C-alpha cells in the first residue's frame, strides 16, 4: 500500500462499502422474490421465461450475500470482485425475462442505485467501465426480453415499447451515476482530504487509521505514529507571504508522499503539521526512515515518534506522546533564547 494521497478516499470508503453493497443485495433480492408473489395477486400469470430470469436473479443475489457474509467486516478484494460480478449480472438477467415494460423500468431503478455505488466506491476509470458494462447488459436484457407490454397485457408495437424502455432506463442509469454518484464521491473527498496538498486531512486520517488497525487483525497489533512539523514555517510566512508558505507545504507533502515507506499512511492534520503512521509488521522502521528523510529533505522539518502495541484505541495516546517528542526535538534544534538579565536600578 502506497502512502495515501488524492486517491486515498478509496481507503476511507472501505469502511462503508460492505454495508452499502450488502443492503443493495438484500433489497434487490427481496424485490426479485416479490416478483413471484405480486403478479398472481393481481390476476397475472407468470411466464416460464420470467420465472427462469427471476430465479437466476435471486440465486445470484443470495450467492453474493453469502460471499459477503463469509468475508466478515473486511471482505477480501476477491470477494468484492465476485459480488460485483453477481450484482452486475442479476438485474439485466431479470430484465431479460420480464414482459411488462413497467416491470423493466422498476428493475432499472435497481440499476440506477448500482451505478451510483460503482461511481462512489471505485476509482473513476474503473467505475466508468462498470457503469458502461451495466448499461450494455441492461440494453441486451431489454432487447432479448419477451414481447413487451405497457401496463396491462395488451400487445402493442414491441419495438416502440422497447425503445421507450431503453431510452428511459439508460438515461436514468447514466444520469444517476453522473449526478448523484459523482456528487456523493466529491462530497466525501472534500470532507476527508486536504484541499492544498491533496493528502488526507485529520478526519480522513482517523478513518484510514481505524481501517488499517482493524484490517491488521485482532491480536497484539503494533503501531508507530510520527508527527511532522515544518521548521521556521512562521518565519517563512512572515517574510515571504502565505503563498510562499503554501508552496513549502505542497513541496513537503509531495516529497513525503514520494519517499514514505511502503504501508505508511500520510496526512496533513493542520497548519504546518503532518502525520504518518505504520500499522503492523514494519512499524518499528518508521522513525529511522523519517530521520533519513529529515536529513535529505529540501524542506527542513522536525518530527516526534510514538509506538504502542495491543491497545484497542491508541490514536489519542500516540498523538500525545508524539507531540511531546516533537516539542523536544524542536527545542533541541532551535533552543529558546535565554532570558535577558534583569535590569538593576542604579543609585547614586
Coordinates of C-alpha atoms in Angstrom, one line a residue:
X1 CA 0.0 0.0 0.0
X2 CA 1.4 3.4 -1.0
X3 CA 1.1 6.5 1.1
X4 CA -2.4 7.8 0.9
X5 CA -2.8 10.9 -1.2
X6 CA -5.5 12.1 -3.5
X7 CA -6.9 8.6 -4.2
X8 CA -6.8 7.7 -0.6
X9 CA -10.6 8.4 -0.4
X10 CA -10.9 4.8 -1.7
X11 CA -9.4 3.6 1.5
X12 CA -11.6 5.8 3.7
X13 CA -14.7 4.5 1.8
X14 CA -13.8 0.9 2.6
X15 CA -15.5 1.2 6.0
X16 CA -18.8 1.8 4.3
X17 CA -18.6 -0.3 1.1
X18 CA -19.6 -3.7 2.5
X19 CA -22.6 -2.3 4.3
X20 CA -23.9 -0.4 1.3
X21 CA -23.3 -3.4 -1.0
X22 CA -25.0 -5.8 1.5
X23 CA -28.1 -3.6 1.7
X24 CA -28.3 -3.3 -2.1
X25 CA -28.2 -7.0 -2.5
X26 CA -30.7 -7.6 0.2
X27 CA -33.2 -5.1 -1.3
X28 CA -32.8 -6.3 -4.9
X29 CA -33.0 -9.9 -4.0
X30 CA -36.2 -9.3 -2.0
X31 CA -37.7 -7.4 -4.9
X32 CA -36.9 -10.3 -7.3
X33 CA -38.5 -12.7 -4.9
X34 CA -41.6 -10.4 -4.7
X35 CA -41.9 -10.8 -8.4
X36 CA -43.0 -14.4 -7.8
X37 CA -45.8 -13.2 -5.5
X38 CA -47.2 -9.9 -6.8
X39 CA -48.4 -10.9 -10.3
X40 CA -50.7 -13.7 -9.2
X41 CA -52.2 -11.3 -6.6
X42 CA -53.4 -9.0 -9.3
X43 CA -54.5 -11.9 -11.6
X44 CA -51.5 -12.1 -13.9
X45 CA -49.8 -15.3 -14.8
X46 CA -46.0 -15.7 -14.7
X47 CA -44.4 -16.9 -18.0
X48 CA -41.7 -19.6 -17.8
X49 CA -39.0 -17.3 -19.1
X50 CA -39.9 -14.8 -16.4
X51 CA -39.6 -17.5 -13.7
X52 CA -36.2 -18.5 -15.0
X53 CA -34.9 -14.9 -15.1
X54 CA -36.2 -14.1 -11.6
X55 CA -34.8 -17.3 -10.3
X56 CA -31.4 -16.5 -11.7
X57 CA -31.5 -13.0 -10.2
X58 CA -32.4 -14.4 -6.7
X59 CA -29.7 -17.1 -6.9
X60 CA -27.0 -14.5 -7.9
X61 CA -28.2 -12.2 -5.1
X62 CA -28.1 -14.9 -2.4
X63 CA -24.7 -16.2 -3.6
X64 CA -23.3 -12.6 -3.4
X65 CA -24.7 -12.2 0.1
X66 CA -23.2 -15.5 1.3
X67 CA -19.8 -14.4 -0.1
X68 CA -20.1 -11.1 1.7
X69 CA -21.1 -12.7 5.0
X70 CA -18.2 -15.1 4.9
X71 CA -15.9 -12.1 4.3
X72 CA -16.9 -10.6 7.6
X73 CA -16.5 -6.8 8.2
X74 CA -13.5 -6.7 5.9
X75 CA -14.2 -8.7 2.8
X76 CA -11.3 -9.5 0.5
X77 CA -10.7 -7.9 -2.8
X78 CA -11.7 -11.3 -4.4
X79 CA -15.0 -11.2 -2.5
X80 CA -15.8 -7.8 -3.8
X81 CA -15.0 -8.9 -7.4
X82 CA -17.3 -11.8 -7.1
X83 CA -20.1 -9.8 -5.5
X84 CA -19.7 -7.0 -8.1
X85 CA -20.0 -9.5 -10.9
X86 CA -23.1 -11.1 -9.4
X87 CA -24.8 -7.7 -8.9
X88 CA -23.8 -6.6 -12.4
X89 CA -25.4 -9.7 -13.9
X90 CA -28.5 -10.1 -11.7
X91 CA -30.6 -7.1 -12.8
X92 CA -30.1 -7.4 -16.6
X93 CA -30.8 -11.1 -16.4
X94 CA -34.1 -10.4 -14.6
X95 CA -35.0 -7.7 -17.1
X96 CA -34.4 -10.2 -20.0
X97 CA -37.3 -12.3 -18.7
X98 CA -39.9 -9.6 -18.0
X99 CA -42.9 -9.0 -20.1
X100 CA -44.3 -5.7 -18.7
X101 CA -42.5 -2.6 -19.6
X102 CA -43.3 -1.1 -16.1
X103 CA -41.5 -4.1 -14.5
X104 CA -38.4 -3.5 -16.6
X105 CA -38.4 0.2 -15.6
X106 CA -38.7 -0.8 -11.9
X107 CA -35.6 -3.0 -12.5
X108 CA -33.9 0.0 -14.0
X109 CA -34.3 1.7 -10.6
X110 CA -32.1 -1.0 -9.1
X111 CA -29.6 -0.5 -11.8
X112 CA -29.5 3.3 -11.0
X113 CA -28.5 2.6 -7.4
X114 CA -25.9 0.1 -8.6
X115 CA -24.4 2.6 -10.9
X116 CA -24.2 5.2 -8.1
X117 CA -22.5 2.6 -5.9
X118 CA -19.9 2.0 -8.7
X119 CA -19.1 5.7 -9.0
X120 CA -18.8 6.3 -5.3
X121 CA -16.7 3.3 -4.3
X122 CA -14.5 2.7 -7.3
X123 CA -11.8 4.9 -9.0
X124 CA -13.0 6.9 -11.9
X125 CA -11.7 4.7 -14.8
X126 CA -12.9 1.5 -13.1
X127 CA -16.3 3.0 -12.3
X128 CA -16.9 4.2 -15.8
X129 CA -16.1 0.7 -17.1
X130 CA -18.5 -0.9 -14.6
X131 CA -21.3 1.6 -15.4
X132 CA -20.7 1.0 -19.1
X133 CA -20.9 -2.8 -18.6
X134 CA -24.1 -2.4 -16.6
X135 CA -25.7 -0.2 -19.2
X136 CA -24.7 -2.5 -22.0
X137 CA -26.0 -5.6 -20.2
X138 CA -29.3 -3.8 -19.4
X139 CA -29.7 -2.9 -23.1
X140 CA -29.2 -6.6 -24.1
X141 CA -31.7 -7.7 -21.4
X142 CA -34.4 -5.4 -22.7
X143 CA -33.7 -6.3 -26.4
X144 CA -33.9 -10.1 -25.8
X145 CA -36.9 -9.8 -23.4
X146 CA -40.2 -11.4 -24.5
X147 CA -42.9 -9.4 -26.2
X148 CA -43.2 -6.2 -24.2
X149 CA -46.4 -4.7 -22.9
X150 CA -47.1 -1.3 -21.4
X151 CA -49.1 -1.6 -18.1
X152 CA -51.5 -4.3 -19.0
X153 CA -51.0 -7.5 -21.1
X154 CA -52.4 -5.9 -24.3
X155 CA -49.9 -6.4 -27.1
X156 CA -48.7 -3.2 -28.7
X157 CA -45.8 -2.2 -31.0
X158 CA -42.9 -4.1 -29.4
X159 CA -40.2 -2.0 -31.0
X160 CA -41.8 1.2 -29.8
X161 CA -42.2 -0.1 -26.2
X162 CA -38.7 -1.5 -26.0
X163 CA -37.2 1.7 -27.4
X164 CA -39.1 3.8 -24.8
X165 CA -37.9 1.5 -22.0
X166 CA -34.3 1.7 -23.2
X167 CA -34.3 5.5 -23.5
X168 CA -35.8 5.9 -20.0
X169 CA -33.7 3.2 -18.4
X170 CA -30.3 4.2 -19.9
X171 CA -31.0 7.9 -19.2
X172 CA -31.8 7.2 -15.6
X173 CA -28.8 4.9 -15.0
X174 CA -26.3 7.2 -16.6
X175 CA -27.8 10.3 -15.1
X176 CA -27.9 8.8 -11.6
X177 CA -24.3 7.7 -11.9
X178 CA -23.1 11.1 -13.1
X179 CA -25.2 13.3 -10.9
X180 CA -25.7 11.6 -7.6
X181 CA -22.8 9.2 -7.6
X182 CA -20.2 11.8 -8.6
X183 CA -21.7 14.4 -6.2
X184 CA -21.5 11.9 -3.3
X185 CA -17.9 11.0 -4.1
X186 CA -17.0 14.7 -4.4
X187 CA -18.5 15.5 -1.1
X188 CA -16.7 12.6 0.6
X189 CA -13.4 13.6 -1.0
X190 CA -13.9 17.2 0.2
X191 CA -14.6 16.0 3.7
X192 CA -11.6 13.7 4.0
X193 CA -8.8 15.3 2.0
X194 CA -6.8 18.4 2.4
X195 CA -7.5 20.9 -0.4
X196 CA -4.0 22.3 -0.5
X197 CA -1.8 19.2 -0.5
X198 CA -4.3 16.6 -1.6
X199 CA -3.3 14.4 1.3
X200 CA -5.8 13.1 3.8
X201 CA -7.0 15.6 6.4
X202 CA -7.4 14.8 10.1
X203 CA -10.9 13.3 9.7
X204 CA -9.8 11.2 6.7
X205 CA -6.6 10.1 8.5
X206 CA -8.5 8.9 11.6
X207 CA -10.9 6.9 9.4
X208 CA -8.0 5.3 7.4
X209 CA -6.1 4.6 10.7
X210 CA -9.1 2.8 12.2
X211 CA -9.5 0.8 8.9
X212 CA -5.8 -0.1 8.9
X213 CA -5.9 -1.1 12.6
X214 CA -9.0 -3.4 12.1
X215 CA -7.5 -4.9 8.9
X216 CA -4.3 -5.8 10.8
X217 CA -6.3 -8.3 12.9
X218 CA -7.4 -8.8 16.5
X219 CA -4.1 -9.8 18.1
X220 CA -1.4 -7.6 19.6
X221 CA -1.1 -5.1 16.8
X222 CA 1.8 -2.7 16.9
X223 CA 1.6 0.9 15.7
X224 CA 4.1 3.7 15.2
X225 CA 2.9 7.2 14.6
X226 CA 5.1 10.2 13.7
X227 CA 4.1 13.9 13.9
X228 CA 6.0 16.2 11.5
X229 CA 6.4 19.9 11.8
X230 CA 8.0 22.3 9.3
X231 CA 10.9 24.2 10.7
X232 CA 10.7 28.0 10.8
X233 CA 7.4 28.0 9.0
X234 CA 6.1 31.1 10.7
X235 CA 9.2 33.0 9.7
X236 CA 8.6 31.9 6.0
X237 CA 5.0 33.2 6.2
X238 CA 6.1 36.5 7.8
X239 CA 8.9 37.3 5.4
X240 CA 7.6 35.9 2.1
X241 CA 3.9 35.8 2.5
X242 CA 1.3 33.0 2.8
X243 CA 1.6 32.0 -0.9
X244 CA 5.3 31.1 -0.2
X245 CA 4.2 29.2 2.9
X246 CA 1.6 27.2 0.9
X247 CA 4.3 26.3 -1.6
X248 CA 6.5 25.0 1.2
X249 CA 3.7 22.8 2.5
X250 CA 2.9 21.4 -1.0
X251 CA 6.6 20.7 -1.7
X252 CA 7.0 18.8 1.6
X253 CA 3.8 16.9 1.1
X254 CA 5.0 15.8 -2.4
X255 CA 8.4 14.9 -1.0
X256 CA 6.9 12.8 1.8
X257 CA 4.4 11.1 -0.4
X258 CA 7.1 10.1 -2.8
X259 CA 9.6 8.8 -0.2
X260 CA 7.5 7.4 2.6
X261 CA 7.9 3.7 3.4
X262 CA 5.5 1.2 1.8
X263 CA 2.5 0.7 4.0
X264 CA 2.6 4.2 5.6
X265 CA -0.5 6.4 6.0
X266 CA 0.2 10.1 5.4
X267 CA -2.0 13.2 6.2
X268 CA -1.8 16.9 6.8
X269 CA -3.6 17.4 10.1
X270 CA -3.5 21.2 10.3
X271 CA -1.2 24.2 9.7
X272 CA 2.3 23.0 9.1
X273 CA 1.8 19.7 10.8
X274 CA 1.7 16.3 9.1
X275 CA 1.2 12.9 10.5
X276 CA 2.2 9.5 9.3
X277 CA 1.9 6.0 10.7
X278 CA 2.6 2.4 10.0
X279 CA 0.4 -0.4 11.4
X280 CA 1.7 -3.9 11.8
X281 CA 4.9 -5.7 10.9
X282 CA 7.3 -2.9 9.8
X283 CA 6.1 -0.2 12.2
X284 CA 9.5 0.0 14.1
X285 CA 11.3 1.0 10.9
X286 CA 9.3 4.3 10.6
X287 CA 11.4 6.5 12.9
X288 CA 14.6 5.5 11.2
X289 CA 13.1 6.2 7.8
X290 CA 11.8 9.6 9.0
X291 CA 15.3 10.5 10.3
X292 CA 16.8 9.8 6.9
X293 CA 14.1 11.8 5.2
X294 CA 14.6 14.7 7.5
X295 CA 18.3 14.8 6.7
X296 CA 17.7 14.7 2.9
X297 CA 14.6 16.8 2.7
X298 CA 14.9 20.1 0.8
X299 CA 12.3 21.5 3.3
X300 CA 13.6 21.3 6.8
X301 CA 11.3 19.6 9.3
X302 CA 11.3 18.1 12.8
X303 CA 9.4 15.1 14.0
X304 CA 8.4 13.1 17.0
X305 CA 7.6 9.4 17.1
X306 CA 5.5 7.2 19.4
X307 CA 4.7 3.5 19.4
X308 CA 2.4 1.1 21.2
X309 CA 1.3 -2.5 21.0
X310 CA -2.0 -4.1 21.7
X311 CA -4.1 -1.1 22.6
X312 CA -7.7 -1.0 21.5
X313 CA -7.9 2.7 20.6
X314 CA -4.3 4.0 20.6
X315 CA -4.6 7.1 18.5
X316 CA -5.1 9.7 21.2
X317 CA -2.2 8.4 23.3
X318 CA 0.0 8.2 20.3
X319 CA -0.8 11.8 19.3
X320 CA 0.0 13.0 22.8
X321 CA 3.3 11.1 23.1
X322 CA 4.5 12.0 19.6
X323 CA 3.6 15.7 20.2
X324 CA 5.8 15.7 23.3
X325 CA 8.6 14.1 21.3
X326 CA 8.2 16.7 18.6
X327 CA 8.3 19.5 21.0
X328 CA 11.6 18.1 22.5
X329 CA 13.1 17.8 19.0
X330 CA 12.2 21.4 18.2
X331 CA 13.7 22.6 21.4
X332 CA 16.9 20.7 20.7
X333 CA 17.1 22.1 17.2
X334 CA 16.1 25.6 18.0
X335 CA 16.6 26.3 21.7
X336 CA 14.8 29.4 23.0
X337 CA 16.9 32.5 23.6
X338 CA 18.0 32.8 27.3
X339 CA 16.1 35.5 29.2
X340 CA 17.8 38.8 29.4
X341 CA 19.4 39.9 32.6
X342 CA 17.0 41.6 34.9
X343 CA 17.8 45.3 34.8
X344 CA 19.0 46.8 38.1
X345 CA 18.2 50.2 39.4
X346 CA 21.3 52.4 39.5
X347 CA 21.7 54.6 42.5
X348 CA 23.9 57.5 43.1

